[in-house]
Coordinates of C-alpha atoms in Angstrom, one line a residue:
X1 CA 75.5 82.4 62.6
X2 CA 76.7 79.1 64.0
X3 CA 76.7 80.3 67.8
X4 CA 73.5 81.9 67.3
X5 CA 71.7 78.9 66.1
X6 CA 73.0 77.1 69.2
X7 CA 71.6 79.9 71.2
X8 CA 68.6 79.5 70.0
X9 CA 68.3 75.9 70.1
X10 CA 69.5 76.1 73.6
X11 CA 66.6 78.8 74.4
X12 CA 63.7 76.2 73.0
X13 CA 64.6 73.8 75.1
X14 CA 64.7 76.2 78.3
X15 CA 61.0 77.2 77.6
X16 CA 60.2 73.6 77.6
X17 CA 61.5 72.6 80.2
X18 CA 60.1 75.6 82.4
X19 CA 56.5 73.9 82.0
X20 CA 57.7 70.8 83.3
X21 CA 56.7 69.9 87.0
X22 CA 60.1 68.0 88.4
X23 CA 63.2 68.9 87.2
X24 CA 66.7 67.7 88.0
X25 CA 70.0 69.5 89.1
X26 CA 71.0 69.8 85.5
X27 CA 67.6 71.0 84.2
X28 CA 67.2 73.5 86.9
X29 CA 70.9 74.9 86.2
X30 CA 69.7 75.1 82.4
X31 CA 66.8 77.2 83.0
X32 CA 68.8 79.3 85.4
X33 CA 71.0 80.4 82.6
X34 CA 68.4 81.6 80.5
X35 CA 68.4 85.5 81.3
X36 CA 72.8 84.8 79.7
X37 CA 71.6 83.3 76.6
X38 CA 69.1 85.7 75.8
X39 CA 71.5 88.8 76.7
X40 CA 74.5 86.6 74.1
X41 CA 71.8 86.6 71.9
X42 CA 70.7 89.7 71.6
X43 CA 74.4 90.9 71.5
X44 CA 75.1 88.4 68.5
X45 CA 72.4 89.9 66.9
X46 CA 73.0 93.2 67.6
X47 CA 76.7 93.0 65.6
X48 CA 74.9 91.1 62.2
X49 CA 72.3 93.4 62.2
X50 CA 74.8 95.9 60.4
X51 CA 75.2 100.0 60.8
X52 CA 72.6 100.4 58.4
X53 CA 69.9 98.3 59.9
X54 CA 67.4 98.8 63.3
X55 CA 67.9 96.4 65.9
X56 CA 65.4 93.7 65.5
X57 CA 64.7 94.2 61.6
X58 CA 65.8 91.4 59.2
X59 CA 66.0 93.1 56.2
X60 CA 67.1 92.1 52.6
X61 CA 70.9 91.9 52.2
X62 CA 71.6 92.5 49.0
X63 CA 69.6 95.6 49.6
X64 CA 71.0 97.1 52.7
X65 CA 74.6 96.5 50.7
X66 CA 73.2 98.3 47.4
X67 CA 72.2 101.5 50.3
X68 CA 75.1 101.4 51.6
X69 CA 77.1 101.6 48.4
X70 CA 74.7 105.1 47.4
X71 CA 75.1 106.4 50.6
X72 CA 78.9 105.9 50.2
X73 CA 78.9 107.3 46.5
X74 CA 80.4 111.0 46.2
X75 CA 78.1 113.8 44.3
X76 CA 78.5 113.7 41.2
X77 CA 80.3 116.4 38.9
X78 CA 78.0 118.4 37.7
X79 CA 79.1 117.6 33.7
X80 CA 77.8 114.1 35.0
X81 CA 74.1 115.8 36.5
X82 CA 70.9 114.6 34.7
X83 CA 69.1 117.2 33.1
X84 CA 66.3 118.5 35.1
X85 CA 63.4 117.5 33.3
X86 CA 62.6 114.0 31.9
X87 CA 62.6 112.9 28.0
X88 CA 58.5 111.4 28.2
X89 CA 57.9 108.6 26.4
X90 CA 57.6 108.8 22.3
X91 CA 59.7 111.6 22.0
X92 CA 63.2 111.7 20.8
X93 CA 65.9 113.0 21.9
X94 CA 67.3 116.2 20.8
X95 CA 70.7 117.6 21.3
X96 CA 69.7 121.4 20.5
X97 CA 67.8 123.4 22.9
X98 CA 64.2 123.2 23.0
X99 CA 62.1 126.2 21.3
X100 CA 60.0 127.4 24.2
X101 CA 56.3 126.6 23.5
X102 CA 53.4 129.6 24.0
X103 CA 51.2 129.0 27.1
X104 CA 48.5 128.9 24.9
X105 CA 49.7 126.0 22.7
X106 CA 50.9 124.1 26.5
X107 CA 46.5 124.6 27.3
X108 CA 45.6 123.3 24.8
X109 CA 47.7 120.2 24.8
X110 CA 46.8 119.6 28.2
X111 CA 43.3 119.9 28.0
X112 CA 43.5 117.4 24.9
X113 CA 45.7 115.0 26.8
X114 CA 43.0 115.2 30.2
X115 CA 40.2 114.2 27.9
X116 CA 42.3 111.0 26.4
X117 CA 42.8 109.7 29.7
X118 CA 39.2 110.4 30.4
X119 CA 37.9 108.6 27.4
X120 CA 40.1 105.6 26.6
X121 CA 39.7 103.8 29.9
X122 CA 35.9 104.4 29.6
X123 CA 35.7 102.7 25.9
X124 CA 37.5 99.8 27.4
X125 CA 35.5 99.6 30.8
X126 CA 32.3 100.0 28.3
X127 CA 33.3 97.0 25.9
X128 CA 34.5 94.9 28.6
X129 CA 30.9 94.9 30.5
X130 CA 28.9 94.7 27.2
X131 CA 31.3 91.0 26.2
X132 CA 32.4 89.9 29.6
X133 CA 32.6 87.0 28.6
X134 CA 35.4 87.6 26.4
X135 CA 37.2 90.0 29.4
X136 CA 38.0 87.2 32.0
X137 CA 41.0 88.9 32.6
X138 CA 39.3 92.2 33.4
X139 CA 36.4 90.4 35.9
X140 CA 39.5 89.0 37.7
X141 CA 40.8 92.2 37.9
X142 CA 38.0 93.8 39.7
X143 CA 37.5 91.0 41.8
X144 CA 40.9 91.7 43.1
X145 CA 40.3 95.0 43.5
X146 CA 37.4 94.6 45.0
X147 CA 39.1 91.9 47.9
X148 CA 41.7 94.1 48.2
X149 CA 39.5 97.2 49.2
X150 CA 37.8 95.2 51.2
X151 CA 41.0 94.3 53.0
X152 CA 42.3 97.9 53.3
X153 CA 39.2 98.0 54.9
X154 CA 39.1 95.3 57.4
X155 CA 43.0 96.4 58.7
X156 CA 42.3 99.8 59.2
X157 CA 39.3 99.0 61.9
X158 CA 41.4 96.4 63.3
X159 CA 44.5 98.7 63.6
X160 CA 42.1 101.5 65.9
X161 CA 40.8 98.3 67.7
X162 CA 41.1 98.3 71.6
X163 CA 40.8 95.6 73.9
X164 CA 40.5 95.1 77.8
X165 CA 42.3 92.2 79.8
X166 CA 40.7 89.6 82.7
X167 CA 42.6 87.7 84.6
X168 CA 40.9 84.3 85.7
X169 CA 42.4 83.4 88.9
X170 CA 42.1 80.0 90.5
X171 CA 44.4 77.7 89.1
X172 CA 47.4 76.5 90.4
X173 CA 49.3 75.6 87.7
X174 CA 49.5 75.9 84.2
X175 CA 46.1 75.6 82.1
X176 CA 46.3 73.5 79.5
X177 CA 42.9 74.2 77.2
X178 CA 40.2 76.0 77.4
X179 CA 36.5 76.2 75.6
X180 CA 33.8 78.8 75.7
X181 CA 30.5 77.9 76.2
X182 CA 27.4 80.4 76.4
X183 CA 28.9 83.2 78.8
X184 CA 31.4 80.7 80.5
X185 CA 34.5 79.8 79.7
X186 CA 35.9 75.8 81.2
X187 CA 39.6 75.7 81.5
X188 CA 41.6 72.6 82.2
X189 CA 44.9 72.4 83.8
X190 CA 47.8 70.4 84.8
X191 CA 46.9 70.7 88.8
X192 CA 43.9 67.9 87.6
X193 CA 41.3 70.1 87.9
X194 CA 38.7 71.6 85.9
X195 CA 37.2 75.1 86.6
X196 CA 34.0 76.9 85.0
X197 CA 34.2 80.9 85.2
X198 CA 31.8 83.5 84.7
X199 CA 33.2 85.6 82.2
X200 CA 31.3 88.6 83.0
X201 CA 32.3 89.5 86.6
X202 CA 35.4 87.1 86.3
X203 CA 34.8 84.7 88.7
X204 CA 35.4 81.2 89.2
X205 CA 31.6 79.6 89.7
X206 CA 32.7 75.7 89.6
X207 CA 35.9 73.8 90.7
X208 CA 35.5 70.2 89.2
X209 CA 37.9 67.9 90.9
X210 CA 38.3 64.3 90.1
X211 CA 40.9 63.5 87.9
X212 CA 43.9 62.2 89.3
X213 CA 46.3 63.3 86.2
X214 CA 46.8 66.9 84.7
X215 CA 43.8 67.7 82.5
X216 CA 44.9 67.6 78.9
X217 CA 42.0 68.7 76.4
X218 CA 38.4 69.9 76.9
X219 CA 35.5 69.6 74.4
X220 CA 31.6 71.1 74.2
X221 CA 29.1 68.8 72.5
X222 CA 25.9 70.8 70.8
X223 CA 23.1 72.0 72.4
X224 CA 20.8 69.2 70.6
X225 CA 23.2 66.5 72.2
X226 CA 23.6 67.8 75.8
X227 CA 19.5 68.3 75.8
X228 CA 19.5 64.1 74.7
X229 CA 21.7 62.9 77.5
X230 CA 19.8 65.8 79.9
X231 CA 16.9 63.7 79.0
X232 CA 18.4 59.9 79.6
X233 CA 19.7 61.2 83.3
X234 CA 16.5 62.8 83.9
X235 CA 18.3 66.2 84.3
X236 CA 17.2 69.9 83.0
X237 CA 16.8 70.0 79.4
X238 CA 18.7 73.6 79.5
X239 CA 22.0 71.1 81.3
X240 CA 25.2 71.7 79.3
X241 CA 28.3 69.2 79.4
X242 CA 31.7 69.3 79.2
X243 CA 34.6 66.6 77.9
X244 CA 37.7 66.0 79.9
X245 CA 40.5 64.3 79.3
X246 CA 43.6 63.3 81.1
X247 CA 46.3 61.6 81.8
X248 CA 44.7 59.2 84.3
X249 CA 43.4 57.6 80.9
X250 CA 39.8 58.9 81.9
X251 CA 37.2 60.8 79.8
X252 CA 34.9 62.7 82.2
X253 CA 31.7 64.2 81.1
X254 CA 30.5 66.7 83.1
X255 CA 27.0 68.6 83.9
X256 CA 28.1 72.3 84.4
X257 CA 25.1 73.4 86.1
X258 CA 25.0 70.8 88.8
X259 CA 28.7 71.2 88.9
X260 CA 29.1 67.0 88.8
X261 CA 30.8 64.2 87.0
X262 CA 27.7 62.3 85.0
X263 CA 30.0 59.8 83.5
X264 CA 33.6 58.4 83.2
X265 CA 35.1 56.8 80.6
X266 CA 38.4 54.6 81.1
X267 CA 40.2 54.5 77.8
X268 CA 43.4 52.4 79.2
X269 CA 45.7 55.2 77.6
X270 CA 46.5 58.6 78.9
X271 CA 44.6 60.5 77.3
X272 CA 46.2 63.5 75.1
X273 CA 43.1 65.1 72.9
X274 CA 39.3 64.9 72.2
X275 CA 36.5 66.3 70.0
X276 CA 33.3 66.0 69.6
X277 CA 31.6 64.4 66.5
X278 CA 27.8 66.0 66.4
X279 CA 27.2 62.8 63.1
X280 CA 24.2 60.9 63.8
X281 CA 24.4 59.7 67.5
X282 CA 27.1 61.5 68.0
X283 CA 30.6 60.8 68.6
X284 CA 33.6 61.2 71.0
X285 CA 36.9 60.9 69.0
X286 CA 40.0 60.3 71.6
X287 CA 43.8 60.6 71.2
X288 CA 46.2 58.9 73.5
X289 CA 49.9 59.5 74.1
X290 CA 51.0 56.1 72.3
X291 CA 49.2 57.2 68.8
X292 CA 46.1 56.1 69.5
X293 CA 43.0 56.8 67.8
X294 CA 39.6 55.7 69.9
X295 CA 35.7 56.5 68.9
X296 CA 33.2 56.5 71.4
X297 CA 29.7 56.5 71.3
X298 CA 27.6 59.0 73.1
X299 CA 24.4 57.5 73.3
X300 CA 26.2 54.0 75.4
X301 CA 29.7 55.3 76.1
X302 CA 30.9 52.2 74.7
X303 CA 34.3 52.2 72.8
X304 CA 33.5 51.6 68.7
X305 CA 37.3 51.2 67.1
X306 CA 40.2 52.2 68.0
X307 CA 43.5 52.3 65.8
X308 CA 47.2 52.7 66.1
X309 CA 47.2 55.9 63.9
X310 CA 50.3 57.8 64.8
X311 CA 54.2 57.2 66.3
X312 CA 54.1 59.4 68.8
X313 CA 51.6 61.1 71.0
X314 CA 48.1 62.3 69.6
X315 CA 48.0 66.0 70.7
X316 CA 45.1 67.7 68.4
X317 CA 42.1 66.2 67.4
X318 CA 39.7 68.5 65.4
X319 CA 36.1 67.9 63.8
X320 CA 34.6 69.2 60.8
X321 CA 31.4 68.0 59.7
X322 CA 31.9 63.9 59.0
X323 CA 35.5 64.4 59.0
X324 CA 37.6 63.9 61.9
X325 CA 41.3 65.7 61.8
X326 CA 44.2 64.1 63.9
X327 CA 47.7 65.9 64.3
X328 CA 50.8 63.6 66.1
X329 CA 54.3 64.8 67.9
X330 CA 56.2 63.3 65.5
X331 CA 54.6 65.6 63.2
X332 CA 52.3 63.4 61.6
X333 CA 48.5 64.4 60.1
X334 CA 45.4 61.8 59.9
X335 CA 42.5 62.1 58.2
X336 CA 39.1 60.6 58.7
X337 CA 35.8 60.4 57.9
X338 CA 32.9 58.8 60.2
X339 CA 30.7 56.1 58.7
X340 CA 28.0 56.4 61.2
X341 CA 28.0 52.7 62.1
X342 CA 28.0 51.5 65.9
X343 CA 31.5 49.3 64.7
X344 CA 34.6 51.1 63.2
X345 CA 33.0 54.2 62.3
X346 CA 36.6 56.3 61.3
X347 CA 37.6 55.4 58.1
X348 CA 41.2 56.8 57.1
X349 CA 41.3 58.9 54.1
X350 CA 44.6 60.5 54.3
X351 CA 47.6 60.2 56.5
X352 CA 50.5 62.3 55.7
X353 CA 53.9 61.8 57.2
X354 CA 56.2 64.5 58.6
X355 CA 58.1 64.1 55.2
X356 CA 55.1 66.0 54.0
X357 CA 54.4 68.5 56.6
X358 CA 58.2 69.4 57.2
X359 CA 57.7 68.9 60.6
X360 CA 60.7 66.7 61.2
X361 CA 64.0 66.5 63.6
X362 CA 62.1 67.4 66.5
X363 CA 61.5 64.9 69.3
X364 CA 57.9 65.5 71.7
X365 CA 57.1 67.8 69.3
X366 CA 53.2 69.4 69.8
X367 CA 51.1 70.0 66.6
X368 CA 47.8 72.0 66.8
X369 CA 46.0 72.2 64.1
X370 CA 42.7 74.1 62.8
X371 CA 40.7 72.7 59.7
X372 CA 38.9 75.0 57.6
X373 CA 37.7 73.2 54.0
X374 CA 40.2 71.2 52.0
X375 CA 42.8 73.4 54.0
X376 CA 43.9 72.1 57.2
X377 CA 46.2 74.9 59.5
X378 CA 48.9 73.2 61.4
X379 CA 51.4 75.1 63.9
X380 CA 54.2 73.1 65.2
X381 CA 56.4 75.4 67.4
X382 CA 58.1 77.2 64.6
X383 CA 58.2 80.5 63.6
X384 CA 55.4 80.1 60.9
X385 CA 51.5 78.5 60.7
X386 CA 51.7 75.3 57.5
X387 CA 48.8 75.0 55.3
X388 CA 48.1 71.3 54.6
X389 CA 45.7 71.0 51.2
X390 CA 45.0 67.5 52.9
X391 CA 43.6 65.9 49.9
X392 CA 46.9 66.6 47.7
X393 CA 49.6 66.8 50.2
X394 CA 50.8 70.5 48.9
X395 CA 51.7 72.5 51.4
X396 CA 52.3 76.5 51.7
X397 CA 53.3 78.0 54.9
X398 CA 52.1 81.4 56.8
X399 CA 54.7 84.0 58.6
X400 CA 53.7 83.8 61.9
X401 CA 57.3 85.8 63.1
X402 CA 59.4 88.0 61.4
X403 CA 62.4 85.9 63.0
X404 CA 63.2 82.2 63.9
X405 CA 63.1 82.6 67.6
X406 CA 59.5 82.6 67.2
X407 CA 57.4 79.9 68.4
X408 CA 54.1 79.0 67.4
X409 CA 51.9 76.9 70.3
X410 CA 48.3 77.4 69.0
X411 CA 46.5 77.9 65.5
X412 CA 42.6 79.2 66.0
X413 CA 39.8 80.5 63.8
X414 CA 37.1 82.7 64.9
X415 CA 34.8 85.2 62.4
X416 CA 36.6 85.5 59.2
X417 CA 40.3 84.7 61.1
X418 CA 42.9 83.0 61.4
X419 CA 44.7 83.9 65.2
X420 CA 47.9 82.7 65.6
X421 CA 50.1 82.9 68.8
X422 CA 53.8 83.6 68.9
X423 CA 56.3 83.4 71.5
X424 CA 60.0 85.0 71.3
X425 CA 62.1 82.9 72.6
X426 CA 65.0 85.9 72.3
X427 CA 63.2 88.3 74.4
X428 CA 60.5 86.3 76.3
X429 CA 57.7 88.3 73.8
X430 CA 54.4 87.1 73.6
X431 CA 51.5 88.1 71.0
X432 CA 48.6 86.9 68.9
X433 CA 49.1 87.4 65.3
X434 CA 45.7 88.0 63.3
X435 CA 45.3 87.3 59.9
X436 CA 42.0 87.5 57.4
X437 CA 40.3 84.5 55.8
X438 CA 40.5 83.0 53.0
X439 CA 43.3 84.7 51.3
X440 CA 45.5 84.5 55.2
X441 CA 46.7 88.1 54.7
X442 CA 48.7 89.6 57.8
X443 CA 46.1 92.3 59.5
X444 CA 47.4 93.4 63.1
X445 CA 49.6 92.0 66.0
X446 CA 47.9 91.5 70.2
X447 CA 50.5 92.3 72.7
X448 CA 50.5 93.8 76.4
X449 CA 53.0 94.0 79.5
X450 CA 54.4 90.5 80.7
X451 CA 52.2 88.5 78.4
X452 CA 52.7 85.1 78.8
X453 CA 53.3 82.4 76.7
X454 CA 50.2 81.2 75.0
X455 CA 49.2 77.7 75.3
X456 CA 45.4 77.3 74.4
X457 CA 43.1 79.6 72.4
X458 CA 39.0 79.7 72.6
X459 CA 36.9 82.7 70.8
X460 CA 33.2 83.5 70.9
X461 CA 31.2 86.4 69.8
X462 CA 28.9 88.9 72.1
X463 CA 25.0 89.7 71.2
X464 CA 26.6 93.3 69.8
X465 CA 29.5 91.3 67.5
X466 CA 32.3 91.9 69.3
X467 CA 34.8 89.8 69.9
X468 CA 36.0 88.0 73.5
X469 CA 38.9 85.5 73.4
X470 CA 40.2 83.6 76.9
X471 CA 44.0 82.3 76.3
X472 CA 45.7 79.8 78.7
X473 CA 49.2 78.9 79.5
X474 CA 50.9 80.1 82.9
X475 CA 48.0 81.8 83.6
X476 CA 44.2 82.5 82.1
X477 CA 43.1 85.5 80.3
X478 CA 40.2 87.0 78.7
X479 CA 40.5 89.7 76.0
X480 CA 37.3 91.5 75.4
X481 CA 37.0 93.9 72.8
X482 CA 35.8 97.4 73.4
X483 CA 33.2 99.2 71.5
X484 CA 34.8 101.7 69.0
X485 CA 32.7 104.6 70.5
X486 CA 33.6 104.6 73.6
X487 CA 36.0 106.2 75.7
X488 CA 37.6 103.7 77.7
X489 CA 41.1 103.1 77.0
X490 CA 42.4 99.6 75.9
X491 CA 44.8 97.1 77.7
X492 CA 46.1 95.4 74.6
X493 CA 48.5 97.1 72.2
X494 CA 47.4 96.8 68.6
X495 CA 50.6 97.3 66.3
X496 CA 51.7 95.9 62.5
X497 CA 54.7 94.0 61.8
X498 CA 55.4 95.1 58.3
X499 CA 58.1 92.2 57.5
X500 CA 55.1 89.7 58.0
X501 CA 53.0 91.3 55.3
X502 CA 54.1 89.3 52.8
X503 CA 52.7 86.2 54.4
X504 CA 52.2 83.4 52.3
X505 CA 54.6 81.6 50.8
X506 CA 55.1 78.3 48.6
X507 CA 56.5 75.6 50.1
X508 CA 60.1 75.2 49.9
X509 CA 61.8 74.3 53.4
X510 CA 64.5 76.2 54.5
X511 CA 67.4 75.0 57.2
X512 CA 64.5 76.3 60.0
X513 CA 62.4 73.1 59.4
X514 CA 64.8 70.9 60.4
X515 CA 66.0 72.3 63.9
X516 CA 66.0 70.3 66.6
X517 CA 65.9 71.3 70.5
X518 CA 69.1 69.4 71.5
X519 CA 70.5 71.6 74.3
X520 CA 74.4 71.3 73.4
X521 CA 76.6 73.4 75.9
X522 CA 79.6 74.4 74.3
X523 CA 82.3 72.3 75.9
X524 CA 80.6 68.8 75.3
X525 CA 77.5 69.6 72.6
X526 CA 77.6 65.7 71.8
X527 CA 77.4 64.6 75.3
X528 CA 74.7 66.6 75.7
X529 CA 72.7 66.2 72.7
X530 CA 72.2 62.6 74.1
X531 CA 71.5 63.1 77.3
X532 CA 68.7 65.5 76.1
X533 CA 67.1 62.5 73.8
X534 CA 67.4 60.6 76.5
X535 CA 65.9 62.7 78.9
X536 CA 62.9 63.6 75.8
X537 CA 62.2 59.9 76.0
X538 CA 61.1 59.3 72.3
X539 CA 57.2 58.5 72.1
X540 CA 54.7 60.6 73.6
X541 CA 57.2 62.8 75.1
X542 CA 55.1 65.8 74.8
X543 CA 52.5 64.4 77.3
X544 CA 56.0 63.9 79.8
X545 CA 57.3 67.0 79.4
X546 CA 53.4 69.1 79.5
X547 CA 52.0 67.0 82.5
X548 CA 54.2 64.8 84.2

């Protein structure tokens, strides 16, 4: 298990390092042994999968040895073969022979037993509704049943659900978010520039250059918003805008229609995530790679507060309602809730420390998160999604990958889920993971041919309810669901993973929360393990290692 842990340390850092611009001799000879590693892996794994076991299945131990031992077992004598029919419950044993019992007689018992089982339940059933007050036990139980039908339900359409892949081509390296707005989708990228597609016919209608830094995070104010600042630059009331961020420590707000740059917004920090606050006025709520926390306000543009919130690099900043949600590479979760006032308008509420969130021992780390009530979904590049109760500190955590090679870059919800992606870092796998809200039971598993990993996530619905989802990383990709009467054949796989189906779990940390992605070759892992911190460079190395 040792050398397999290494090779999968080994194999993290490789895919980090592959999104990185400039590499050195070293790096570039790291990445070039990645195709050995994976093959050493799968071999390793191969050998402590066991006889008894298919390749890729972790199963339960103690079970697979308990098989075994059966299968092993020789047939029993037959002085030592139970007799054929079972002793039912109430009656006693008897050493003589049983009198055979007229046919007649065996009716009649029958029919009598058929009409107790018919009867008793309903007395119950009856009594129950008539005092249901006194049956709380009972209501529970039909509400259960009731969700659970209801999730038999919802699998079997996704499992016969068939979707058909897009590929958005234009940019020239690797996209970095994304955002859906109307029928277009905005994607930002690491070559600086941000592009505005037409989802329909899949084609690129605006190329927005003007950044001088790889585009980090994109955001859509409201409809009410956009028509307010529309009106203040005498532009269309129908004008929609965009956020950008970068790392040239600008803001950019842009009219898509017009295709131009309205306003820019210096922020003296590179600038790692933004969101939109629709409170009042209005809010832009910025990130930057030292831990900074910045609010904006969108009817001057003028900067309100800004705080030293996190260690390490801000990289997710989500809304919900008053509350503002901030997630750091060290690990680290914020949370906030806007006053409304023109000074300091964040007030923290919560800050929990990587102590809480078990994401620790992992330097430029990336944390995405996705708030959804007093829940807060956090993915960290592990092989599960965490579920922060923010205003408690408990935590629970989701299966996201039936293995710990899996690697979780982004945590979305759309329509009654909860999408997470996964990455394989054994086999270079990629999927989307779907899972139903509120109770976060497993439902179906997204793959296709050479899908890549997935950095960014952004859903919307069409005017018939089906879904279309665009996914960025090494390249950008729009999944659009297929009606279910039609006949045209789907480009996505739709498959279960039954291993994940027992998905949430109570926290309790095992040895996987504490992995680090120190590269240690075998000969000299010390020497290595500090040239890769090194290299890392501590604070905001996620912003380094994604843009530079």
């Amino acid at each position: 298990m040792g050398e397999v842990r290494k090779l999968q340390k080994k194999l993290r850092q490789i895919e980090t390092l592959e999104i990185k611009i400039s590499l050195t001799a070293e790096e570039r000879f790291k990445i070039s042994r990645k195709a050995e590693l994976r093959s050493r892996l799968a071999q390793l794994q191969l050998q402590l999968s066991g006889p008894q076991q298919t390749l890729g299945i972790v199963g339960d131990g103690k079970k697979e040895k308990m098989k075994r031992q059966v299968e092993k077992a020789p047939e029993a004598l037959p002085s030592q073969m139970p007799p054929a029919s079972k002793i039912h419950k109430g009656e006693k044993e008897s050493k003589a022979p049983a009198t055979p019992v007229p046919a007649a007689r065996q009716e009649e018992e029958a029919q009598i037993g058929r009409q107790r089982e018919r009867t008793e339940p309903a007395e119950v059933s009856d009594y129950c509704q008539d005092t249901s007050r006194h049956c709380p036990d009972f209501d529970k139980e039909q509400q259960l049943r009731q969700q659970e039908a209801e999730f038999t339900s919802l699998k079997a359409s996704w499992e016969k659900s068939r979707f058909r892949l897009r590929l958005l081509e234009g940019h020239s390296d690797i996209v970095t978010c994304v955002v859906a707005v109307d029928n277009l989708v905005v994607s930002g990228s690491r070559d600086t520039t941000v592009k505005v597609w037409h989802v329909p016919t899949a084609t690129e209608q605006k190329n927005l250059g003007g950044h001088t830094g790889g585009v980090t995070c994109l955001s859509a104010p409201p409809p009410e918003y956009c028509t307010r600042l529309a009106r203040s630059l005498s532009l269309s009331t129908k004008e929609r805008f965009i956020l950008s961020g970068s790392a040239d420590c600008y803001v950019k707000i842009w009219a898509l229609n017009i295709g131009q740059c309205v306003k820019s917004i210096y922020t003296f920090n590179a600038v790692t995530a933004l969101c939109f606050v629709p409170e009042e006025g209005g809010y832009i709520i910025t990130g930057s790679d030292g831990g900074k926390v910045q609010a904006w306000s969108w009817h001057s543009f003028q900067n309100c507060q800004s705080v030293n919130a996190h260690q390490e690099a801000v990289t997710s900043i989500q809304s919900q309602g008053p509350l503002v949600f901030s997630g750091s590479a060290e690990g680290g979760v914020s949370v906030w809730e806007n006053r409304c006032s023109d000074r300091d308008p964040l007030t923290l509420l919560h800050h929990w420390s990587s102590q809480v969130t078990g994401f620790r021992g992992r330097l430029g780390g990336r944390l995405t998160l996705s708030p959804r009530g007093d829940k807060v979904f956090l993915a960290y590049g592990q092989a599960w999604l965490k579920i922060l109760h923010w205003r408690t500190g408990a935590t629970s955590r989701v299966t996201n990958h039936s293995d710990v090679t899996g690697v979780t870059d982004c945590v979305h919800q759309t329509g009654g889920l909860l999408i997470g992606s996964c990455y394989d870092l054994a086999n270079g796998e990629s999927t989307l993971n779907l899972f139903s809200l509120p109770q976060c039971q497993y439902l179906v598993s997204l793959t296709w041919p050479d899908a890549p990993r997935i950095l960014c996530f952004a859903a919307w619905t069409t005017g018939s309810g089906d879904h279309r989802w665009v996914i960025g990383g090494h390249n950008l990709t729009v999944l659009e669901q297929l009606p279910s009467s039609g006949k045209q054949r789907g480009d996505v796989t739709v498959r279960r993973d039954g291993r994940m189906d027992s998905c949430l779990e109570s926290e309790g940390d095992t040895e996987g929360d504490e992995d680090t992605d120190d590269y240690e070759d075998d000969d000299d892992e010390g020497k290595d393990s500090r040239s890769d911190r090194a290299e890392d460079g501590g604070s905001g190395s996620w912003l380094r290692c994604v843009l530079q």
